[in-house]
């Protein structure tokens, strides 16, 4: 007879699905509820997803889909829980209460799509921005309603068809409006954070980015360096593709160029399509303002002296701060690698365990020329110890392959804790890099679950080095200083930025190689 599956505590567990018909909820809210359920005793795994074909496949792959869930349609919400019977029942009740009760004061908006339409129709005449977070198949229709009412649109939703994004952005450009997104994770508009964003001081630096965590890193570094932000405009990860043509970045540039409160403009993205990069740089060259361009991994030539090309996120922040403040910004000194590389024995591999996709990308761009090709995937199944390859590894743990049945690691660190345990237990691991992203929408204490594993790794003589950095400010709810102190107390080497973390890691690996 096949034994019944058991929880980590040894109790018999089962899987339950409850389907909420015609219920649409903000995806950040769903991830928060899932994180709360995963923290409950006796719950092995929990997930809340709309019943699209793709989402049902993800739940099935994670072992979280039942017959009830297979009957859900794309308009329905599936609450899936695996755990001990009593705990699973309690988790389903808690989910229902959280979804149907009043939202917490600091929680993202979680009403269904139908009330959202009514709210849009009843918005005051002077309302000029709509925040849209519905399933991707409905987002374009809601954004179109906003544009037709003369409103800008912030589209948090992902999985919006590319042809619909193009149509929306062409219409917005014709009407002098701005579409932020789809898949726009962060923005700061007139001091108000949207999506995942940090509490930064106001200032005269305007940022435009196709990278959410890149925007968070640069805006937070500007705050730390003494500068401030006028606007931070996300444009979505597809905006600088050849199909979309950078329509939102160009529109946002026009807006900041005309904004008297903005003196410096920063452009952030992974490599754009060549023709789009040329168009954006040509527009930057016509500006009377100073411009900093960071297209990670792209070869870019400054079109004129007023445009500064930065190779890294830290370099972009330093250049913008210097232009804003009129004085050379001084970053925190990086720790010496020589002492950190001592006593490593046979350890010689890097493990970059990132919550931010841009940080994983920057790490690969900077590291591969120095230490060789990196592996960007690893064997993983929920509840099973991850398998790390015998090569240097940089992982974006927010990627779909790692989040099936789990919230994003910026909200729920469970998956990253599993990978961190695997990394520090591996006798080949020399260096681990961790990004800690705080701010609105992020976990209340992202370091807390990681700290015991870091302490265990760094307490042993000859153990791996853990390099970490906090993306945020001390004005954020989680407090950057408190999170940094918790990392140091656990034994991590804390640095100022994603760029510095990679540079220190590369130096350590180089020193290890030189001693062999």
PDB file of C-alpha atoms in Angstrom, residues 199-466:
ATOM      1  CA  UNK A 199      10.003  55.622   0.800  1.00  0.00           C
ATOM      2  CA  UNK A 200      12.493  58.079  -0.712  1.00  0.00           C
ATOM      3  CA  UNK A 201      12.951  61.791  -0.195  1.00  0.00           C
ATOM      4  CA  UNK A 202      11.607  64.174  -2.830  1.00  0.00           C
ATOM      5  CA  UNK A 203      14.168  65.729  -5.117  1.00  0.00           C
ATOM      6  CA  UNK A 204      14.993  66.637  -8.694  1.00  0.00           C
ATOM      7  CA  UNK A 205      15.971  63.261 -10.185  1.00  0.00           C
ATOM      8  CA  UNK A 206      13.344  61.663 -12.416  1.00  0.00           C
ATOM      9  CA  UNK A 207      13.650  57.959 -13.184  1.00  0.00           C
ATOM     10  CA  UNK A 208      12.170  55.940 -16.045  1.00  0.00           C
ATOM     11  CA  UNK A 209      12.656  52.200 -16.023  1.00  0.00           C
ATOM     12  CA  UNK A 210      11.654  48.969 -17.705  1.00  0.00           C
ATOM     13  CA  UNK A 211      13.013  47.241 -14.598  1.00  0.00           C
ATOM     14  CA  UNK A 212      11.101  47.342 -11.309  1.00  0.00           C
ATOM     15  CA  UNK A 213      13.853  46.282  -8.911  1.00  0.00           C
ATOM     16  CA  UNK A 214      16.322  48.383 -10.899  1.00  0.00           C
ATOM     17  CA  UNK A 215      14.143  51.429 -10.220  1.00  0.00           C
ATOM     18  CA  UNK A 216      13.978  50.469  -6.542  1.00  0.00           C
ATOM     19  CA  UNK A 217      17.763  50.066  -6.297  1.00  0.00           C
ATOM     20  CA  UNK A 218      18.621  53.371  -7.951  1.00  0.00           C
ATOM     21  CA  UNK A 219      15.925  55.405  -6.161  1.00  0.00           C
ATOM     22  CA  UNK A 220      16.985  53.958  -2.794  1.00  0.00           C
ATOM     23  CA  UNK A 221      20.687  54.607  -3.465  1.00  0.00           C
ATOM     24  CA  UNK A 222      19.852  58.206  -4.423  1.00  0.00           C
ATOM     25  CA  UNK A 223      18.127  58.600  -1.042  1.00  0.00           C
ATOM     26  CA  UNK A 224      21.136  57.155   0.802  1.00  0.00           C
ATOM     27  CA  UNK A 225      23.505  59.434  -1.118  1.00  0.00           C
ATOM     28  CA  UNK A 226      21.499  62.512  -0.124  1.00  0.00           C
ATOM     29  CA  UNK A 227      19.621  63.117  -3.375  1.00  0.00           C
ATOM     30  CA  UNK A 228      15.899  62.744  -4.031  1.00  0.00           C
ATOM     31  CA  UNK A 229      13.325  61.671  -6.593  1.00  0.00           C
ATOM     32  CA  UNK A 230      10.806  63.807  -8.482  1.00  0.00           C
ATOM     33  CA  UNK A 231       9.078  60.891 -10.237  1.00  0.00           C
ATOM     34  CA  UNK A 232       9.874  57.208 -10.753  1.00  0.00           C
ATOM     35  CA  UNK A 233       8.016  55.876 -13.782  1.00  0.00           C
ATOM     36  CA  UNK A 234       7.906  52.191 -14.614  1.00  0.00           C
ATOM     37  CA  UNK A 235       7.084  51.357 -18.231  1.00  0.00           C
ATOM     38  CA  UNK A 236       6.870  47.550 -18.176  1.00  0.00           C
ATOM     39  CA  UNK A 237       9.349  44.893 -19.197  1.00  0.00           C
ATOM     40  CA  UNK A 238       8.334  44.806 -22.904  1.00  0.00           C
ATOM     41  CA  UNK A 239       8.332  48.534 -23.603  1.00  0.00           C
ATOM     42  CA  UNK A 240      11.777  48.709 -25.183  1.00  0.00           C
ATOM     43  CA  UNK A 241      11.182  45.715 -27.448  1.00  0.00           C
ATOM     44  CA  UNK A 242      11.184  46.256 -31.197  1.00  0.00           C
ATOM     45  CA  UNK A 243       7.429  45.580 -31.284  1.00  0.00           C
ATOM     46  CA  UNK A 244       6.452  48.233 -28.708  1.00  0.00           C
ATOM     47  CA  UNK A 245       9.166  50.656 -29.736  1.00  0.00           C
ATOM     48  CA  UNK A 246       9.748  52.352 -26.366  1.00  0.00           C
ATOM     49  CA  UNK A 247       6.481  54.274 -26.628  1.00  0.00           C
ATOM     50  CA  UNK A 248       6.036  54.683 -22.865  1.00  0.00           C
ATOM     51  CA  UNK A 249       9.691  55.492 -22.168  1.00  0.00           C
ATOM     52  CA  UNK A 250       9.623  58.200 -24.841  1.00  0.00           C
ATOM     53  CA  UNK A 251       6.334  59.618 -23.513  1.00  0.00           C
ATOM     54  CA  UNK A 252       7.646  59.553 -19.947  1.00  0.00           C
ATOM     55  CA  UNK A 253      10.825  61.294 -21.100  1.00  0.00           C
ATOM     56  CA  UNK A 254       8.763  64.057 -22.704  1.00  0.00           C
ATOM     57  CA  UNK A 255       6.852  64.480 -19.430  1.00  0.00           C
ATOM     58  CA  UNK A 256       9.989  64.692 -17.279  1.00  0.00           C
ATOM     59  CA  UNK A 257      11.722  66.940 -19.806  1.00  0.00           C
ATOM     60  CA  UNK A 258       8.857  69.404 -19.409  1.00  0.00           C
ATOM     61  CA  UNK A 259       8.710  69.034 -15.616  1.00  0.00           C
ATOM     62  CA  UNK A 260      10.292  72.033 -13.840  1.00  0.00           C
ATOM     63  CA  UNK A 261      10.816  69.884 -10.715  1.00  0.00           C
ATOM     64  CA  UNK A 262      13.081  67.473 -12.611  1.00  0.00           C
ATOM     65  CA  UNK A 263      16.682  68.446 -13.376  1.00  0.00           C
ATOM     66  CA  UNK A 264      18.226  65.025 -14.024  1.00  0.00           C
ATOM     67  CA  UNK A 265      16.630  62.117 -15.926  1.00  0.00           C
ATOM     68  CA  UNK A 266      17.742  58.502 -15.426  1.00  0.00           C
ATOM     69  CA  UNK A 267      16.843  55.751 -17.927  1.00  0.00           C
ATOM     70  CA  UNK A 268      17.038  52.098 -16.787  1.00  0.00           C
ATOM     71  CA  UNK A 269      16.534  48.892 -18.720  1.00  0.00           C
ATOM     72  CA  UNK A 270      17.985  45.586 -19.797  1.00  0.00           C
ATOM     73  CA  UNK A 271      19.297  45.852 -23.387  1.00  0.00           C
ATOM     74  CA  UNK A 272      16.648  47.467 -25.633  1.00  0.00           C
ATOM     75  CA  UNK A 273      16.162  46.542 -29.260  1.00  0.00           C
ATOM     76  CA  UNK A 274      18.869  48.335 -31.261  1.00  0.00           C
ATOM     77  CA  UNK A 275      16.493  50.685 -33.102  1.00  0.00           C
ATOM     78  CA  UNK A 276      14.660  51.518 -29.866  1.00  0.00           C
ATOM     79  CA  UNK A 277      17.913  52.278 -28.046  1.00  0.00           C
ATOM     80  CA  UNK A 278      18.876  54.605 -30.894  1.00  0.00           C
ATOM     81  CA  UNK A 279      15.522  56.425 -30.705  1.00  0.00           C
ATOM     82  CA  UNK A 280      15.723  56.820 -26.935  1.00  0.00           C
ATOM     83  CA  UNK A 281      19.309  58.104 -27.061  1.00  0.00           C
ATOM     84  CA  UNK A 282      18.388  60.534 -29.856  1.00  0.00           C
ATOM     85  CA  UNK A 283      15.586  61.896 -27.657  1.00  0.00           C
ATOM     86  CA  UNK A 284      17.971  62.172 -24.706  1.00  0.00           C
ATOM     87  CA  UNK A 285      20.431  64.115 -26.845  1.00  0.00           C
ATOM     88  CA  UNK A 286      17.757  66.744 -27.590  1.00  0.00           C
ATOM     89  CA  UNK A 287      17.029  67.375 -23.928  1.00  0.00           C
ATOM     90  CA  UNK A 288      18.325  70.463 -22.164  1.00  0.00           C
ATOM     91  CA  UNK A 289      18.568  68.399 -18.971  1.00  0.00           C
ATOM     92  CA  UNK A 290      21.318  66.045 -17.871  1.00  0.00           C
ATOM     93  CA  UNK A 291      20.563  62.405 -18.616  1.00  0.00           C
ATOM     94  CA  UNK A 292      22.005  59.179 -17.176  1.00  0.00           C
ATOM     95  CA  UNK A 293      21.504  55.993 -19.219  1.00  0.00           C
ATOM     96  CA  UNK A 294      21.929  52.482 -17.817  1.00  0.00           C
ATOM     97  CA  UNK A 295      20.988  49.770 -20.307  1.00  0.00           C
ATOM     98  CA  UNK A 296      22.425  46.752 -18.469  1.00  0.00           C
ATOM     99  CA  UNK A 297      24.649  44.644 -20.685  1.00  0.00           C
ATOM    100  CA  UNK A 298      24.252  46.831 -23.779  1.00  0.00           C
ATOM    101  CA  UNK A 299      27.057  48.655 -25.572  1.00  0.00           C
ATOM    102  CA  UNK A 300      25.910  52.269 -25.625  1.00  0.00           C
ATOM    103  CA  UNK A 301      27.713  55.403 -26.801  1.00  0.00           C
ATOM    104  CA  UNK A 302      26.763  58.750 -25.267  1.00  0.00           C
ATOM    105  CA  UNK A 303      25.314  60.911 -28.082  1.00  0.00           C
ATOM    106  CA  UNK A 304      26.534  64.146 -26.460  1.00  0.00           C
ATOM    107  CA  UNK A 305      28.349  65.265 -23.257  1.00  0.00           C
ATOM    108  CA  UNK A 306      25.071  65.960 -21.429  1.00  0.00           C
ATOM    109  CA  UNK A 307      24.263  62.230 -21.570  1.00  0.00           C
ATOM    110  CA  UNK A 308      26.181  60.004 -19.145  1.00  0.00           C
ATOM    111  CA  UNK A 309      26.320  56.273 -19.853  1.00  0.00           C
ATOM    112  CA  UNK A 310      26.502  54.109 -16.707  1.00  0.00           C
ATOM    113  CA  UNK A 311      27.461  50.427 -16.856  1.00  0.00           C
ATOM    114  CA  UNK A 312      25.862  49.374 -13.552  1.00  0.00           C
ATOM    115  CA  UNK A 313      22.963  50.297 -11.282  1.00  0.00           C
ATOM    116  CA  UNK A 314      25.328  51.729  -8.648  1.00  0.00           C
ATOM    117  CA  UNK A 315      27.164  53.780 -11.263  1.00  0.00           C
ATOM    118  CA  UNK A 316      23.834  55.184 -12.490  1.00  0.00           C
ATOM    119  CA  UNK A 317      22.864  56.232  -8.965  1.00  0.00           C
ATOM    120  CA  UNK A 318      26.267  57.808  -8.266  1.00  0.00           C
ATOM    121  CA  UNK A 319      26.216  59.754 -11.543  1.00  0.00           C
ATOM    122  CA  UNK A 320      22.668  61.019 -10.978  1.00  0.00           C
ATOM    123  CA  UNK A 321      23.410  61.998  -7.372  1.00  0.00           C
ATOM    124  CA  UNK A 322      26.504  63.925  -8.453  1.00  0.00           C
ATOM    125  CA  UNK A 323      24.575  65.774 -11.152  1.00  0.00           C
ATOM    126  CA  UNK A 324      21.770  66.559  -8.718  1.00  0.00           C
ATOM    127  CA  UNK A 325      23.858  67.617  -5.724  1.00  0.00           C
ATOM    128  CA  UNK A 326      26.763  69.218  -7.599  1.00  0.00           C
ATOM    129  CA  UNK A 327      29.297  67.258  -5.538  1.00  0.00           C
ATOM    130  CA  UNK A 328      30.894  63.858  -6.015  1.00  0.00           C
ATOM    131  CA  UNK A 329      28.910  61.249  -4.147  1.00  0.00           C
ATOM    132  CA  UNK A 330      30.934  58.893  -1.958  1.00  0.00           C
ATOM    133  CA  UNK A 331      29.657  55.312  -1.739  1.00  0.00           C
ATOM    134  CA  UNK A 332      30.344  53.076   1.236  1.00  0.00           C
ATOM    135  CA  UNK A 333      33.754  51.368   0.957  1.00  0.00           C
ATOM    136  CA  UNK A 334      33.595  47.705  -0.036  1.00  0.00           C
ATOM    137  CA  UNK A 335      35.153  45.109   2.304  1.00  0.00           C
ATOM    138  CA  UNK A 336      38.552  43.682   1.402  1.00  0.00           C
ATOM    139  CA  UNK A 337      38.236  40.355  -0.378  1.00  0.00           C
ATOM    140  CA  UNK A 338      41.648  39.008   0.640  1.00  0.00           C
ATOM    141  CA  UNK A 339      40.719  38.273   4.242  1.00  0.00           C
ATOM    142  CA  UNK A 340      37.302  36.894   3.313  1.00  0.00           C
ATOM    143  CA  UNK A 341      38.813  34.342   0.915  1.00  0.00           C
ATOM    144  CA  UNK A 342      41.006  32.677   3.555  1.00  0.00           C
ATOM    145  CA  UNK A 343      40.348  29.122   4.749  1.00  0.00           C
ATOM    146  CA  UNK A 344      37.926  28.122   2.008  1.00  0.00           C
ATOM    147  CA  UNK A 345      39.427  24.694   1.425  1.00  0.00           C
ATOM    148  CA  UNK A 346      37.697  23.034  -1.522  1.00  0.00           C
ATOM    149  CA  UNK A 347      34.949  25.659  -1.749  1.00  0.00           C
ATOM    150  CA  UNK A 348      35.025  27.517  -5.062  1.00  0.00           C
ATOM    151  CA  UNK A 349      31.459  28.104  -6.352  1.00  0.00           C
ATOM    152  CA  UNK A 350      29.151  31.115  -6.355  1.00  0.00           C
ATOM    153  CA  UNK A 351      25.438  30.888  -5.509  1.00  0.00           C
ATOM    154  CA  UNK A 352      23.465  34.040  -6.341  1.00  0.00           C
ATOM    155  CA  UNK A 353      19.996  33.605  -4.834  1.00  0.00           C
ATOM    156  CA  UNK A 354      18.057  36.665  -5.985  1.00  0.00           C
ATOM    157  CA  UNK A 355      14.499  37.856  -5.406  1.00  0.00           C
ATOM    158  CA  UNK A 356      14.948  40.619  -8.006  1.00  0.00           C
ATOM    159  CA  UNK A 357      15.256  39.563 -11.633  1.00  0.00           C
ATOM    160  CA  UNK A 358      17.224  42.683 -12.596  1.00  0.00           C
ATOM    161  CA  UNK A 359      19.810  41.916  -9.921  1.00  0.00           C
ATOM    162  CA  UNK A 360      20.256  38.384 -11.246  1.00  0.00           C
ATOM    163  CA  UNK A 361      20.679  39.817 -14.743  1.00  0.00           C
ATOM    164  CA  UNK A 362      23.221  42.432 -13.603  1.00  0.00           C
ATOM    165  CA  UNK A 363      25.164  39.735 -11.741  1.00  0.00           C
ATOM    166  CA  UNK A 364      25.384  37.577 -14.860  1.00  0.00           C
ATOM    167  CA  UNK A 365      26.486  40.534 -17.006  1.00  0.00           C
ATOM    168  CA  UNK A 366      29.257  41.513 -14.580  1.00  0.00           C
ATOM    169  CA  UNK A 367      30.408  38.059 -13.499  1.00  0.00           C
ATOM    170  CA  UNK A 368      30.585  36.011 -16.687  1.00  0.00           C
ATOM    171  CA  UNK A 369      33.567  37.962 -18.130  1.00  0.00           C
ATOM    172  CA  UNK A 370      35.441  37.343 -14.857  1.00  0.00           C
ATOM    173  CA  UNK A 371      34.524  33.842 -13.704  1.00  0.00           C
ATOM    174  CA  UNK A 372      33.093  32.217 -16.826  1.00  0.00           C
ATOM    175  CA  UNK A 373      29.668  30.986 -17.853  1.00  0.00           C
ATOM    176  CA  UNK A 374      26.970  30.834 -15.183  1.00  0.00           C
ATOM    177  CA  UNK A 375      24.120  28.392 -14.744  1.00  0.00           C
ATOM    178  CA  UNK A 376      20.779  30.201 -14.408  1.00  0.00           C
ATOM    179  CA  UNK A 377      18.503  27.322 -13.396  1.00  0.00           C
ATOM    180  CA  UNK A 378      18.395  24.543 -10.824  1.00  0.00           C
ATOM    181  CA  UNK A 379      16.348  21.457 -10.051  1.00  0.00           C
ATOM    182  CA  UNK A 380      13.402  22.370  -7.840  1.00  0.00           C
ATOM    183  CA  UNK A 381      10.069  21.028  -6.665  1.00  0.00           C
ATOM    184  CA  UNK A 382       8.090  22.483  -3.714  1.00  0.00           C
ATOM    185  CA  UNK A 383       8.900  20.671  -0.474  1.00  0.00           C
ATOM    186  CA  UNK A 384      11.945  18.905  -1.969  1.00  0.00           C
ATOM    187  CA  UNK A 385      15.527  19.973  -1.229  1.00  0.00           C
ATOM    188  CA  UNK A 386      16.754  21.970  -4.256  1.00  0.00           C
ATOM    189  CA  UNK A 387      19.519  20.504  -6.380  1.00  0.00           C
ATOM    190  CA  UNK A 388      22.303  22.982  -7.107  1.00  0.00           C
ATOM    191  CA  UNK A 389      24.546  22.368 -10.131  1.00  0.00           C
ATOM    192  CA  UNK A 390      28.298  21.886  -9.984  1.00  0.00           C
ATOM    193  CA  UNK A 391      28.879  25.290 -11.603  1.00  0.00           C
ATOM    194  CA  UNK A 392      28.645  28.923 -10.584  1.00  0.00           C
ATOM    195  CA  UNK A 393      24.913  29.614 -10.304  1.00  0.00           C
ATOM    196  CA  UNK A 394      22.823  32.793 -10.428  1.00  0.00           C
ATOM    197  CA  UNK A 395      19.088  32.304  -9.909  1.00  0.00           C
ATOM    198  CA  UNK A 396      16.115  34.640 -10.243  1.00  0.00           C
ATOM    199  CA  UNK A 397      13.911  32.986  -7.611  1.00  0.00           C
ATOM    200  CA  UNK A 398      10.996  35.183  -8.659  1.00  0.00           C
ATOM    201  CA  UNK A 399      10.863  33.385 -12.004  1.00  0.00           C
ATOM    202  CA  UNK A 400       7.862  31.186 -12.786  1.00  0.00           C
ATOM    203  CA  UNK A 401       9.921  27.997 -12.473  1.00  0.00           C
ATOM    204  CA  UNK A 402      10.418  28.707  -8.764  1.00  0.00           C
ATOM    205  CA  UNK A 403       7.097  30.345  -7.829  1.00  0.00           C
ATOM    206  CA  UNK A 404       4.625  27.660  -8.935  1.00  0.00           C
ATOM    207  CA  UNK A 405       2.277  27.311  -5.966  1.00  0.00           C
ATOM    208  CA  UNK A 406       4.235  29.914  -3.989  1.00  0.00           C
ATOM    209  CA  UNK A 407       4.086  33.710  -3.727  1.00  0.00           C
ATOM    210  CA  UNK A 408       6.979  35.823  -5.023  1.00  0.00           C
ATOM    211  CA  UNK A 409      10.050  35.682  -2.718  1.00  0.00           C
ATOM    212  CA  UNK A 410       9.758  39.417  -2.018  1.00  0.00           C
ATOM    213  CA  UNK A 411       6.555  38.539  -0.161  1.00  0.00           C
ATOM    214  CA  UNK A 412       7.188  34.979   1.011  1.00  0.00           C
ATOM    215  CA  UNK A 413      10.847  33.929   1.534  1.00  0.00           C
ATOM    216  CA  UNK A 414      10.063  30.201   1.913  1.00  0.00           C
ATOM    217  CA  UNK A 415      11.540  29.105  -1.416  1.00  0.00           C
ATOM    218  CA  UNK A 416      14.677  31.179  -0.908  1.00  0.00           C
ATOM    219  CA  UNK A 417      15.176  29.702   2.569  1.00  0.00           C
ATOM    220  CA  UNK A 418      15.137  26.245   0.952  1.00  0.00           C
ATOM    221  CA  UNK A 419      17.727  27.288  -1.622  1.00  0.00           C
ATOM    222  CA  UNK A 420      19.873  29.008   1.004  1.00  0.00           C
ATOM    223  CA  UNK A 421      19.883  25.831   3.122  1.00  0.00           C
ATOM    224  CA  UNK A 422      20.926  23.815   0.084  1.00  0.00           C
ATOM    225  CA  UNK A 423      23.660  26.312  -0.807  1.00  0.00           C
ATOM    226  CA  UNK A 424      25.266  26.494   2.632  1.00  0.00           C
ATOM    227  CA  UNK A 425      25.077  22.706   3.039  1.00  0.00           C
ATOM    228  CA  UNK A 426      26.918  22.202  -0.255  1.00  0.00           C
ATOM    229  CA  UNK A 427      30.681  21.796   0.435  1.00  0.00           C
ATOM    230  CA  UNK A 428      31.411  23.352  -2.982  1.00  0.00           C
ATOM    231  CA  UNK A 429      29.754  26.707  -2.141  1.00  0.00           C
ATOM    232  CA  UNK A 430      32.222  29.529  -1.440  1.00  0.00           C
ATOM    233  CA  UNK A 431      30.024  32.636  -1.786  1.00  0.00           C
ATOM    234  CA  UNK A 432      26.276  33.259  -1.524  1.00  0.00           C
ATOM    235  CA  UNK A 433      24.722  36.573  -2.630  1.00  0.00           C
ATOM    236  CA  UNK A 434      21.328  37.648  -1.255  1.00  0.00           C
ATOM    237  CA  UNK A 435      19.263  40.713  -2.140  1.00  0.00           C
ATOM    238  CA  UNK A 436      16.853  41.944   0.549  1.00  0.00           C
ATOM    239  CA  UNK A 437      14.130  44.090  -1.025  1.00  0.00           C
ATOM    240  CA  UNK A 438      12.044  46.104   1.427  1.00  0.00           C
ATOM    241  CA  UNK A 439       9.423  48.818   1.010  1.00  0.00           C
ATOM    242  CA  UNK A 440       5.717  48.947   0.229  1.00  0.00           C
ATOM    243  CA  UNK A 441       4.327  45.532  -0.703  1.00  0.00           C
ATOM    244  CA  UNK A 442       7.366  43.554   0.489  1.00  0.00           C
ATOM    245  CA  UNK A 443       7.476  41.129   3.435  1.00  0.00           C
ATOM    246  CA  UNK A 444       7.309  42.669   6.904  1.00  0.00           C
ATOM    247  CA  UNK A 445      10.649  41.143   7.946  1.00  0.00           C
ATOM    248  CA  UNK A 446      12.448  39.592   4.958  1.00  0.00           C
ATOM    249  CA  UNK A 447      15.680  38.958   6.870  1.00  0.00           C
ATOM    250  CA  UNK A 448      13.988  37.121   9.760  1.00  0.00           C
ATOM    251  CA  UNK A 449      13.540  33.679   8.120  1.00  0.00           C
ATOM    252  CA  UNK A 450      16.975  33.875   6.434  1.00  0.00           C
ATOM    253  CA  UNK A 451      19.004  34.933   9.480  1.00  0.00           C
ATOM    254  CA  UNK A 452      19.176  31.523  11.268  1.00  0.00           C
ATOM    255  CA  UNK A 453      20.438  29.831   8.090  1.00  0.00           C
ATOM    256  CA  UNK A 454      23.024  32.588   7.528  1.00  0.00           C
ATOM    257  CA  UNK A 455      24.169  32.281  11.152  1.00  0.00           C
ATOM    258  CA  UNK A 456      24.521  28.523  10.836  1.00  0.00           C
ATOM    259  CA  UNK A 457      26.612  28.907   7.677  1.00  0.00           C
ATOM    260  CA  UNK A 458      28.927  31.647   8.927  1.00  0.00           C
ATOM    261  CA  UNK A 459      29.462  30.253  12.441  1.00  0.00           C
ATOM    262  CA  UNK A 460      31.502  27.298  11.195  1.00  0.00           C
ATOM    263  CA  UNK A 461      35.192  27.779  10.416  1.00  0.00           C
ATOM    264  CA  UNK A 462      35.764  27.561   6.689  1.00  0.00           C
ATOM    265  CA  UNK A 463      32.090  27.998   5.877  1.00  0.00           C
ATOM    266  CA  UNK A 464      30.793  29.965   2.897  1.00  0.00           C
ATOM    267  CA  UNK A 465      30.721  33.757   2.827  1.00  0.00           C
ATOM    268  CA  UNK A 466      27.241  35.276   2.658  1.00  0.00           C
TER     269      UNK A 466
END
